[in-house]
């Protein structure tokens, strides 16, 4: 397959960026989107040109590093799929593909397609953990958790921290990301002890870091590669109100 790529190139956070067009040829339909970019970069290096910087690590859909806007959508148009799991057979031969970095105020561009997502880590350090000692695995299993809660907590815990929800949101809100963490812990008895502090601290940090609030457009849910639902934001809001009321 052959493609024309329009890729955002930006030297560093202080420089102005622009789209640059490239051609890639003889791409296997079975290669992933990142493998297609690898082919482009090999060509660029071969021609003594600067390769395109993009973020990636596991390439298995679990680390949350890959973060590209493809044809106007974070992670591309395949539902519940990260960029690294997106395959070139999903595109038409000869197509032009537009590739941009996440665009959100709390995520400044570092270079080309790589943005700084440290802001999400800062939110996590405010409450993305429990400090109670749950003992070893059999001890933890002695605390009975209703199956429905265990399933919902597990679903919430599948958030990979990619930031697509922030990039998709017109307010650059991190509410879906935070709500996944809040749900993960609020639904388990081990997480209840620090529930009030956790929600207060995480929301305060989100505001401080320049993320916007949720206005229920649902773009985050639509673009989340892990299917984190708006029901988690509703739970986050309930936890926040409870924390303020008690
Ligand atoms: S909620 Fe979804 S889109 Fe947002 S960081 Fe987690 S996995 Fe990524
Ligand atoms: S590179 Fe790890 S999720 Fe895509």
GROMACS .gro file of C-alpha atoms and ligand atoms in nm, residues 34 55-66 82-84 160, ligand 2:
model
   21
   34UNK     CA    1   0.370   0.262   1.418
   55UNK     CA    2   0.594   0.823   2.151
   56UNK     CA    3   0.565   0.446   2.190
   57UNK     CA    4   0.672   0.167   2.421
   58UNK     CA    5   0.482  -0.163   2.460
   59UNK     CA    6   0.317  -0.166   2.116
   60UNK     CA    7   0.063  -0.403   2.271
   61UNK     CA    8  -0.207  -0.157   2.374
   62UNK     CA    9  -0.119  -0.160   2.743
   63UNK     CA   10   0.126   0.120   2.826
   64UNK     CA   11  -0.060   0.425   2.697
   65UNK     CA   12   0.250   0.580   2.539
   66UNK     CA   13   0.134   0.592   2.177
   82UNK     CA   14  -0.469   0.229   2.048
   83UNK     CA   15  -0.246   0.364   1.769
   84UNK     CA   16  -0.005   0.074   1.815
  160UNK     CA   17  -0.383   0.313   3.038
  248LIG     S1   18   0.269   0.172   2.260
  248LIG    FE1   19   0.190   0.100   2.451
  248LIG     S2   20  -0.026   0.131   2.428
  248LIG    FE2   21   0.052   0.181   2.232
   0.00000   0.00000   0.00000
